[in-house]
Amino acid sequence: MIEAIKSSYQEMPWIELIAVLSGVLYLVLAAFENIWCWFWSLLSVVLYMYILSNAKLWAETGLQFYYLGTTAYGFYVWKFGGRNKAEKAIEKLDIKQHFLFSGLIVLGALGLGSFLHFNTDASMPFVDSFTTVGAIVVTYMVTRKYLENWLYWIVVDGIGVYMYWSKELYLTALLFLAYTIMVVFGYFKWLRDYRNQEKRES
């Protein structure tokens, strides 16, 4: 297993390394509510468009176009989408929103997973669908600065670790493990910021 990880690292082209590092920078800066996170998101998305299209992973390539849109939308909302067109504040989800977002993820994953299971030779179709649909929904939550997006990411990224490890993509699994740890930090950072924000507004 250690040799497989070393081999994956050695064979990783520089463009993929930059894409991975850009993704990490995006996550770190998002945790600190730094609007420059969207620049690094844009760079990572553009590079992954090239990487995934070359690998002929068309569904994942298509997902990058969604990320391209949410990157532009996220920048706009964070910069101008708050009260009086000021910087966007952190918000908390109410119970109805939790049901809405979690329901979208579960139903979307079941629908896409069923399609892949019956119509393609997809490996782990329901797990793959859960991480894909989860990423779509939770990325939107990030653009709206919902505090709980980090809790959803823990689940999505954690299942991603299992999926990639099961497919012997050890380097990517380790990357998602790092993401899972980082989003825990992101949640507590935003929670502290949200409480300070509430004190200032009271």
Coordinates of N, CA and C in Angstrom, one line a residue:
M1 N 0.8 -1.2 0.0 CA 0.0 0.0 0.0 C 0.9 1.3 0.0
I2 N 1.9 1.3 0.8 CA 2.8 2.4 0.9 C 3.5 2.7 -0.5
E3 N 3.9 1.6 -1.1 CA 4.5 1.7 -2.4 C 3.5 2.3 -3.4
A4 N 2.2 1.9 -3.3 CA 1.2 2.4 -4.2 C 1.0 3.9 -4.1
I5 N 1.1 4.4 -2.8 CA 1.0 5.8 -2.5 C 2.2 6.5 -3.1
K6 N 3.4 6.0 -2.9 CA 4.6 6.6 -3.4 C 4.5 6.7 -5.0
S7 N 4.0 5.6 -5.6 CA 3.9 5.6 -7.0 C 3.0 6.6 -7.5
S8 N 1.8 6.7 -6.9 CA 0.8 7.7 -7.3 C 1.4 9.1 -7.2
Y9 N 2.2 9.4 -6.1 CA 2.8 10.7 -6.0 C 3.8 11.0 -7.1
Q10 N 4.6 10.0 -7.4 CA 5.7 10.2 -8.3 C 5.2 10.4 -9.8
E11 N 4.0 9.7 -10.0 CA 3.5 9.8 -11.4 C 2.5 11.0 -11.6
M12 N 2.2 11.7 -10.5 CA 1.3 12.8 -10.6 C 1.9 14.0 -11.4
P13 N 1.3 14.3 -12.5 CA 1.9 15.4 -13.3 C 1.8 16.8 -12.6
W14 N 2.6 17.7 -12.9 CA 2.7 19.0 -12.2 C 1.4 19.7 -12.3
I15 N 0.6 19.6 -13.4 CA -0.7 20.3 -13.5 C -1.7 19.8 -12.5
E16 N -1.6 18.5 -12.2 CA -2.5 17.9 -11.2 C -2.1 18.3 -9.8
L17 N -0.8 18.4 -9.6 CA -0.3 18.9 -8.3 C -0.8 20.3 -8.0
I18 N -0.7 21.2 -9.0 CA -1.2 22.6 -8.8 C -2.7 22.6 -8.6
A19 N -3.4 21.8 -9.3 CA -4.9 21.7 -9.1 C -5.2 21.3 -7.7
V20 N -4.5 20.3 -7.2 CA -4.7 19.8 -5.8 C -4.4 20.9 -4.8
L21 N -3.2 21.5 -4.9 CA -2.8 22.6 -4.0 C -3.7 23.8 -4.1
S22 N -4.3 24.1 -5.2 CA -5.2 25.2 -5.4 C -6.5 24.9 -4.6
G23 N -6.9 23.6 -4.7 CA -8.1 23.1 -4.0 C -7.9 23.2 -2.5
V24 N -6.7 22.9 -2.0 CA -6.4 23.0 -0.6 C -6.5 24.5 -0.1
L25 N -5.8 25.3 -0.9 CA -5.8 26.8 -0.6 C -7.2 27.3 -0.6
Y26 N -8.1 26.9 -1.5 CA -9.5 27.3 -1.5 C -10.1 27.0 -0.2
L27 N -9.9 25.8 0.3 CA -10.6 25.3 1.5 C -10.1 26.1 2.7
V28 N -8.8 26.3 2.8 CA -8.2 27.0 3.9 C -8.7 28.5 4.0
L29 N -8.6 29.1 2.8 CA -9.1 30.5 2.8 C -10.6 30.7 3.0
A30 N -11.4 29.7 2.6 CA -12.8 29.7 2.8 C -13.0 29.6 4.3
A31 N -12.3 28.8 5.0 CA -12.4 28.7 6.5 C -12.2 30.0 7.2
F32 N -11.3 30.8 6.6 CA -11.0 32.1 7.2 C -11.8 33.2 6.6
E33 N -12.9 32.9 5.8 CA -13.8 33.8 5.1 C -13.0 34.8 4.3
N34 N -11.9 34.4 3.7 CA -11.1 35.2 2.8 C -11.6 35.1 1.4
I35 N -12.1 36.2 0.8 CA -12.7 36.1 -0.5 C -11.8 35.6 -1.6
W36 N -10.5 35.7 -1.4 CA -9.5 35.1 -2.3 C -9.7 33.6 -2.5
C37 N -10.4 33.0 -1.6 CA -10.7 31.5 -1.8 C -11.3 31.2 -3.2
W38 N -12.1 32.2 -3.7 CA -12.7 31.9 -5.0 C -11.8 32.0 -6.1
F39 N -10.7 32.8 -6.0 CA -9.7 32.8 -7.1 C -9.0 31.4 -7.2
W40 N -8.6 30.8 -6.0 CA -8.0 29.5 -6.0 C -9.0 28.4 -6.4
S41 N -10.3 28.6 -6.1 CA -11.3 27.7 -6.6 C -11.3 27.7 -8.1
L42 N -11.3 28.9 -8.7 CA -11.3 29.1 -10.1 C -10.2 28.4 -10.8
L43 N -9.0 28.6 -10.2 CA -7.8 27.9 -10.8 C -7.9 26.4 -10.8
S44 N -8.3 25.9 -9.6 CA -8.4 24.5 -9.5 C -9.5 23.9 -10.4
V45 N -10.6 24.6 -10.6 CA -11.7 24.1 -11.5 C -11.2 24.1 -12.9
V46 N -10.5 25.2 -13.4 CA -10.0 25.2 -14.8 C -9.0 24.1 -15.0
L47 N -8.1 23.9 -14.1 CA -7.1 22.8 -14.3 C -7.8 21.5 -14.3
Y48 N -8.8 21.3 -13.5 CA -9.4 19.9 -13.4 C -10.3 19.7 -14.7
M49 N -10.8 20.8 -15.3 CA -11.5 20.6 -16.6 C -10.5 20.0 -17.6
Y50 N -9.3 20.5 -17.6 CA -8.3 20.0 -18.6 C -7.9 18.5 -18.2
I51 N -7.7 18.3 -16.9 CA -7.2 17.0 -16.5 C -8.3 15.9 -16.7
L52 N -9.5 16.2 -16.3 CA -10.6 15.2 -16.4 C -11.0 15.0 -17.9
S53 N -11.0 16.0 -18.7 CA -11.4 15.9 -20.1 C -10.4 15.0 -20.8
N54 N -9.1 15.2 -20.5 CA -8.0 14.3 -21.0 C -8.2 12.9 -20.6
A55 N -8.7 12.7 -19.4 CA -8.9 11.3 -18.9 C -10.3 10.8 -19.4
K56 N -11.0 11.6 -20.1 CA -12.4 11.2 -20.7 C -13.3 10.8 -19.6
L57 N -13.2 11.5 -18.4 CA -14.2 11.4 -17.4 C -15.2 12.5 -17.5
W58 N -16.2 12.2 -18.4 CA -17.1 13.3 -18.9 C -18.0 13.8 -17.8
A59 N -18.5 12.9 -16.9 CA -19.4 13.4 -15.9 C -18.7 14.3 -14.9
E60 N -17.5 13.9 -14.5 CA -16.7 14.8 -13.6 C -16.3 16.1 -14.3
T61 N -16.0 16.0 -15.6 CA -15.7 17.2 -16.3 C -16.9 18.2 -16.3
G62 N -18.1 17.6 -16.5 CA -19.3 18.4 -16.5 C -19.6 19.0 -15.1
L63 N -19.2 18.3 -14.0 CA -19.3 18.8 -12.7 C -18.5 20.1 -12.5
Q64 N -17.3 20.1 -13.2 CA -16.5 21.3 -13.1 C -17.1 22.6 -13.6
F65 N -18.0 22.4 -14.6 CA -18.7 23.6 -15.1 C -19.7 24.1 -14.1
Y66 N -20.3 23.2 -13.3 CA -21.1 23.6 -12.2 C -20.3 24.4 -11.2
Y67 N -19.1 23.9 -10.9 CA -18.2 24.5 -9.9 C -17.7 25.9 -10.5
L68 N -17.6 26.0 -11.8 CA -17.2 27.3 -12.4 C -18.3 28.3 -12.1
G69 N -19.6 27.9 -12.2 CA -20.7 28.8 -12.0 C -20.8 29.2 -10.5
T70 N -20.6 28.2 -9.6 CA -20.7 28.5 -8.2 C -19.5 29.3 -7.7
T71 N -18.4 29.2 -8.4 CA -17.2 30.1 -8.0 C -17.6 31.5 -8.3
A72 N -18.1 31.8 -9.5 CA -18.5 33.2 -9.8 C -19.6 33.7 -8.9
Y73 N -20.6 32.8 -8.7 CA -21.7 33.2 -7.8 C -21.3 33.4 -6.4
G74 N -20.4 32.5 -5.9 CA -19.9 32.6 -4.5 C -19.1 33.9 -4.3
F75 N -18.3 34.3 -5.3 CA -17.6 35.6 -5.2 C -18.5 36.7 -5.1
Y76 N -19.6 36.7 -5.9 CA -20.5 37.8 -5.9 C -21.3 37.9 -4.6
V77 N -21.8 36.8 -4.1 CA -22.5 36.8 -2.9 C -21.7 37.2 -1.7
W78 N -20.5 36.7 -1.6 CA -19.6 37.0 -0.5 C -19.2 38.5 -0.5
K79 N -19.1 39.1 -1.7 CA -18.7 40.4 -1.9 C -19.8 41.4 -1.8
F80 N -20.9 41.1 -2.4 CA -22.0 42.1 -2.6 C -23.4 41.6 -2.1
G81 N -23.5 40.3 -1.5 CA -24.8 39.7 -1.3 C -25.3 39.9 0.1
G82 N -24.6 40.7 1.0 CA -25.0 40.9 2.3 C -26.0 42.1 2.4
R83 N -26.3 42.5 3.6 CA -27.2 43.6 3.8 C -26.6 44.9 3.2
N84 N -27.5 45.6 2.5 CA -27.1 46.8 1.8 C -25.9 46.6 0.9
K85 N -25.9 45.4 0.2 CA -24.8 45.1 -0.7 C -23.4 45.1 -0.1
A86 N -23.4 44.9 1.2 CA -22.1 44.8 1.9 C -21.6 43.3 1.9
E87 N -20.5 43.1 2.5 CA -20.0 41.7 2.6 C -21.0 40.7 3.2
K88 N -21.1 39.5 2.7 CA -22.1 38.6 3.2 C -21.7 38.1 4.6
A89 N -22.7 38.0 5.5 CA -22.6 37.5 6.8 C -22.9 36.0 6.8
I90 N -22.3 35.4 7.9 CA -22.6 33.9 8.1 C -24.0 33.8 8.5
E91 N -24.7 32.8 8.0 CA -26.1 32.4 8.4 C -26.2 31.0 8.9
K92 N -27.2 30.7 9.8 CA -27.5 29.4 10.2 C -28.7 28.8 9.5
L93 N -28.7 27.5 9.3 CA -29.8 26.9 8.7 C -30.9 26.7 9.7
D94 N -32.2 26.8 9.3 CA -33.3 26.4 10.2 C -33.6 24.9 9.9
I95 N -34.5 24.4 10.6 CA -34.8 22.9 10.5 C -35.4 22.6 9.1
K96 N -36.2 23.5 8.5 CA -36.8 23.3 7.2 C -35.7 23.2 6.1
Q97 N -34.7 24.1 6.3 CA -33.6 24.1 5.3 C -32.7 22.9 5.4
H98 N -32.5 22.4 6.7 CA -31.8 21.1 6.9 C -32.5 20.0 6.1
F99 N -33.8 19.9 6.3 CA -34.6 18.8 5.6 C -34.5 19.0 4.1
L100 N -34.6 20.2 3.6 CA -34.5 20.5 2.2 C -33.2 20.0 1.6
F101 N -32.1 20.5 2.2 CA -30.7 20.1 1.7 C -30.4 18.7 1.8
S102 N -30.7 18.1 3.0 CA -30.4 16.7 3.2 C -31.3 15.8 2.3
G103 N -32.5 16.2 2.1 CA -33.4 15.5 1.2 C -33.0 15.6 -0.2
L104 N -32.5 16.7 -0.7 CA -32.0 16.9 -2.0 C -30.8 15.9 -2.2
I105 N -29.9 15.8 -1.2 CA -28.8 15.0 -1.4 C -29.2 13.5 -1.4
V106 N -30.0 13.1 -0.5 CA -30.4 11.7 -0.5 C -31.2 11.3 -1.7
L107 N -32.2 12.1 -2.1 CA -33.0 11.7 -3.3 C -32.2 11.8 -4.6
G108 N -31.4 12.9 -4.6 CA -30.5 13.0 -5.8 C -29.6 11.8 -6.0
A109 N -29.0 11.4 -4.9 CA -28.0 10.3 -4.9 C -28.7 9.0 -5.3
L110 N -29.9 8.8 -4.7 CA -30.7 7.6 -5.1 C -31.1 7.6 -6.6
G111 N -31.5 8.7 -7.1 CA -31.9 8.8 -8.5 C -30.7 8.6 -9.4
L112 N -29.6 9.3 -9.2 CA -28.5 9.2 -10.0 C -27.8 7.8 -9.9
G113 N -27.8 7.3 -8.6 CA -27.2 6.0 -8.4 C -28.0 4.9 -9.1
S114 N -29.3 5.0 -9.1 CA -30.2 4.0 -9.8 C -29.9 4.1 -11.3
F115 N -29.8 5.3 -11.8 CA -29.5 5.4 -13.3 C -28.2 4.8 -13.6
L116 N -27.2 5.1 -12.8 CA -25.9 4.5 -13.1 C -25.8 3.0 -12.9
H117 N -26.6 2.5 -11.9 CA -26.6 1.1 -11.6 C -27.2 0.3 -12.8
F118 N -28.3 0.8 -13.3 CA -29.1 0.0 -14.3 C -28.6 0.3 -15.7
N119 N -27.9 1.4 -16.0 CA -27.6 1.8 -17.3 C -26.1 1.9 -17.7
T120 N -25.3 1.7 -16.7 CA -23.8 1.8 -16.9 C -23.1 0.7 -16.2
D121 N -21.8 0.7 -16.4 CA -20.9 -0.2 -15.7 C -20.2 0.5 -14.5
A122 N -20.9 1.5 -14.0 CA -20.3 2.3 -12.9 C -19.9 1.5 -11.7
S123 N -18.7 1.8 -11.2 CA -18.3 1.1 -9.9 C -18.8 1.9 -8.7
M124 N -19.4 1.3 -7.7 CA -19.9 1.9 -6.5 C -20.9 3.1 -6.9
P125 N -21.9 2.8 -7.7 CA -22.7 3.9 -8.3 C -23.4 4.7 -7.2
F126 N -23.9 4.1 -6.1 CA -24.6 4.9 -5.1 C -23.7 5.7 -4.3
V127 N -22.5 5.2 -3.9 CA -21.6 5.9 -3.2 C -21.0 7.1 -4.0
D128 N -20.7 6.8 -5.2 CA -20.2 7.8 -6.2 C -21.2 8.9 -6.3
S129 N -22.5 8.5 -6.5 CA -23.6 9.5 -6.7 C -23.8 10.3 -5.4
F130 N -23.6 9.7 -4.2 CA -23.8 10.5 -3.0 C -22.8 11.6 -2.9
T131 N -21.5 11.2 -3.2 CA -20.4 12.3 -3.0 C -20.6 13.3 -4.1
T132 N -21.1 13.0 -5.3 CA -21.2 13.9 -6.4 C -22.4 14.9 -6.1
V133 N -23.6 14.3 -5.7 CA -24.7 15.2 -5.4 C -24.5 16.0 -4.2
G134 N -23.8 15.3 -3.2 CA -23.5 16.0 -2.0 C -22.6 17.2 -2.2
A135 N -21.6 17.1 -3.1 CA -20.7 18.2 -3.4 C -21.5 19.3 -4.1
I136 N -22.4 19.0 -5.0 CA -23.2 20.0 -5.7 C -24.0 20.8 -4.7
V137 N -24.7 20.1 -3.8 CA -25.6 20.8 -2.8 C -24.8 21.6 -1.8
V138 N -23.7 21.0 -1.3 CA -23.0 21.7 -0.2 C -22.1 22.8 -0.8
T139 N -21.7 22.7 -2.0 CA -21.0 23.9 -2.6 C -21.9 25.1 -2.7
Y140 N -23.2 24.9 -3.0 CA -24.1 26.0 -3.0 C -24.2 26.6 -1.6
M141 N -24.2 25.7 -0.6 CA -24.3 26.2 0.8 C -23.1 27.1 1.2
V142 N -22.0 26.7 0.7 CA -20.8 27.5 0.9 C -21.0 28.9 0.3
T143 N -21.5 29.0 -0.9 CA -21.7 30.3 -1.6 C -22.6 31.2 -0.8
R144 N -23.6 30.6 0.0 CA -24.5 31.3 0.8 C -24.0 31.6 2.2
K145 N -22.8 31.1 2.5 CA -22.2 31.2 3.8 C -23.1 30.7 4.9
Y146 N -23.7 29.5 4.7 CA -24.4 28.8 5.7 C -23.4 28.1 6.6
L147 N -23.4 28.3 7.9 CA -22.5 27.8 8.9 C -22.3 26.3 8.8
E148 N -23.5 25.6 8.6 CA -23.5 24.1 8.7 C -22.9 23.4 7.5
N149 N -22.5 24.2 6.4 CA -22.0 23.6 5.3 C -20.8 22.7 5.7
W150 N -20.0 23.1 6.7 CA -18.9 22.3 7.1 C -19.2 21.0 7.7
L151 N -20.4 20.9 8.4 CA -20.8 19.6 8.9 C -21.2 18.7 7.8
Y152 N -21.9 19.2 6.7 CA -22.2 18.4 5.6 C -20.9 17.9 4.9
W153 N -19.9 18.8 4.8 CA -18.7 18.4 4.1 C -18.0 17.3 4.9
I154 N -18.1 17.2 6.2 CA -17.5 16.1 6.9 C -18.0 14.8 6.5
V155 N -19.3 14.7 6.3 CA -20.0 13.5 5.8 C -19.6 13.2 4.3
V156 N -19.7 14.2 3.5 CA -19.4 14.0 2.0 C -17.9 13.6 1.8
D157 N -17.0 14.3 2.5 CA -15.6 14.0 2.3 C -15.2 12.7 3.0
G158 N -15.8 12.5 4.1 CA -15.5 11.2 4.8 C -15.9 10.0 4.0
I159 N -17.1 10.0 3.3 CA -17.5 9.0 2.4 C -16.5 8.9 1.2
G160 N -16.1 10.1 0.8 CA -15.1 10.1 -0.3 C -13.8 9.4 0.0
V161 N -13.4 9.5 1.3 CA -12.2 8.8 1.7 C -12.4 7.3 1.5
Y162 N -13.5 6.8 2.0 CA -13.9 5.4 1.9 C -13.9 4.9 0.4
M163 N -14.5 5.8 -0.5 CA -14.7 5.4 -1.9 C -13.3 5.3 -2.6
Y164 N -12.5 6.3 -2.4 CA -11.2 6.4 -3.1 C -10.3 5.3 -2.6
W165 N -10.3 5.1 -1.3 CA -9.5 4.0 -0.7 C -9.9 2.6 -1.2
S166 N -11.2 2.4 -1.3 CA -11.7 1.2 -1.8 C -11.3 0.9 -3.3
K167 N -11.1 2.0 -4.0 CA -10.7 1.9 -5.4 C -9.2 1.9 -5.6
E168 N -8.5 1.9 -4.4 CA -7.0 1.9 -4.4 C -6.4 3.2 -4.9
L169 N -7.2 4.3 -4.8 CA -6.7 5.6 -5.2 C -6.2 6.2 -3.9
Y170 N -5.1 5.7 -3.4 CA -4.7 6.0 -2.0 C -4.3 7.5 -1.8
L171 N -3.7 8.1 -2.8 CA -3.3 9.5 -2.7 C -4.5 10.4 -2.6
T172 N -5.5 10.1 -3.5 CA -6.7 10.9 -3.4 C -7.5 10.7 -2.1
A173 N -7.4 9.5 -1.7 CA -8.1 9.1 -0.4 C -7.4 9.9 0.8
L174 N -6.1 10.0 0.7 CA -5.4 10.8 1.8 C -5.7 12.3 1.6
L175 N -5.9 12.8 0.4 CA -6.2 14.2 0.2 C -7.6 14.4 0.8
F176 N -8.6 13.5 0.6 CA -9.9 13.7 1.1 C -9.9 13.5 2.7
L177 N -9.0 12.7 3.2 CA -8.9 12.7 4.6 C -8.4 14.0 5.2
A178 N -7.4 14.6 4.5 CA -7.0 16.0 4.9 C -8.1 17.0 4.8
Y179 N -8.9 16.9 3.7 CA -10.1 17.7 3.6 C -11.0 17.6 4.8
T180 N -11.3 16.3 5.2 CA -12.2 16.0 6.3 C -11.7 16.7 7.6
I181 N -10.4 16.6 7.8 CA -9.8 17.2 9.0 C -9.9 18.7 9.0
M182 N -9.7 19.3 7.8 CA -9.7 20.7 7.6 C -11.1 21.3 7.7
V183 N -12.1 20.6 7.3 CA -13.5 21.1 7.4 C -13.9 21.2 8.9
V184 N -13.4 20.3 9.7 CA -13.7 20.4 11.1 C -13.2 21.7 11.7
F185 N -11.9 22.0 11.3 CA -11.4 23.3 11.7 C -12.2 24.5 11.2
G186 N -12.7 24.3 9.9 CA -13.5 25.4 9.3 C -14.8 25.6 10.0
Y187 N -15.4 24.5 10.5 CA -16.7 24.7 11.2 C -16.5 25.5 12.5
F188 N -15.5 25.1 13.3 CA -15.3 25.8 14.5 C -14.8 27.3 14.3
K189 N -14.1 27.5 13.2 CA -13.7 28.9 12.9 C -14.9 29.7 12.6
W190 N -15.8 29.2 11.7 CA -17.0 29.9 11.3 C -18.0 30.1 12.5
L191 N -18.0 29.0 13.4 CA -18.9 29.1 14.5 C -18.5 30.3 15.5
R192 N -17.2 30.4 15.7 CA -16.6 31.5 16.5 C -17.0 32.8 15.8
D193 N -16.7 32.9 14.5 CA -17.0 34.2 13.8 C -18.5 34.5 13.8
Y194 N -19.4 33.5 13.8 CA -20.8 33.7 13.8 C -21.2 34.2 15.2
R195 N -20.7 33.7 16.2 CA -21.0 34.2 17.6 C -20.5 35.6 17.8
N196 N -19.4 35.9 17.3 CA -18.9 37.3 17.4 C -19.8 38.2 16.5
Q197 N -20.2 37.8 15.4 CA -21.1 38.5 14.5 C -22.4 38.8 15.2
E198 N -22.9 37.8 15.9 CA -24.2 38.0 16.7 C -24.0 39.0 17.8
K199 N -22.9 39.0 18.5 CA -22.6 40.0 19.5 C -22.6 41.4 19.0
R200 N -21.9 41.5 17.8 CA -21.9 42.9 17.3 C -23.2 43.4 16.8
E201 N -24.1 42.5 16.4 CA -25.4 43.0 15.9 C -26.4 43.1 17.0
S202 N -26.1 42.6 18.2 CA -27.1 42.7 19.3 C -27.0 44.0 20.1

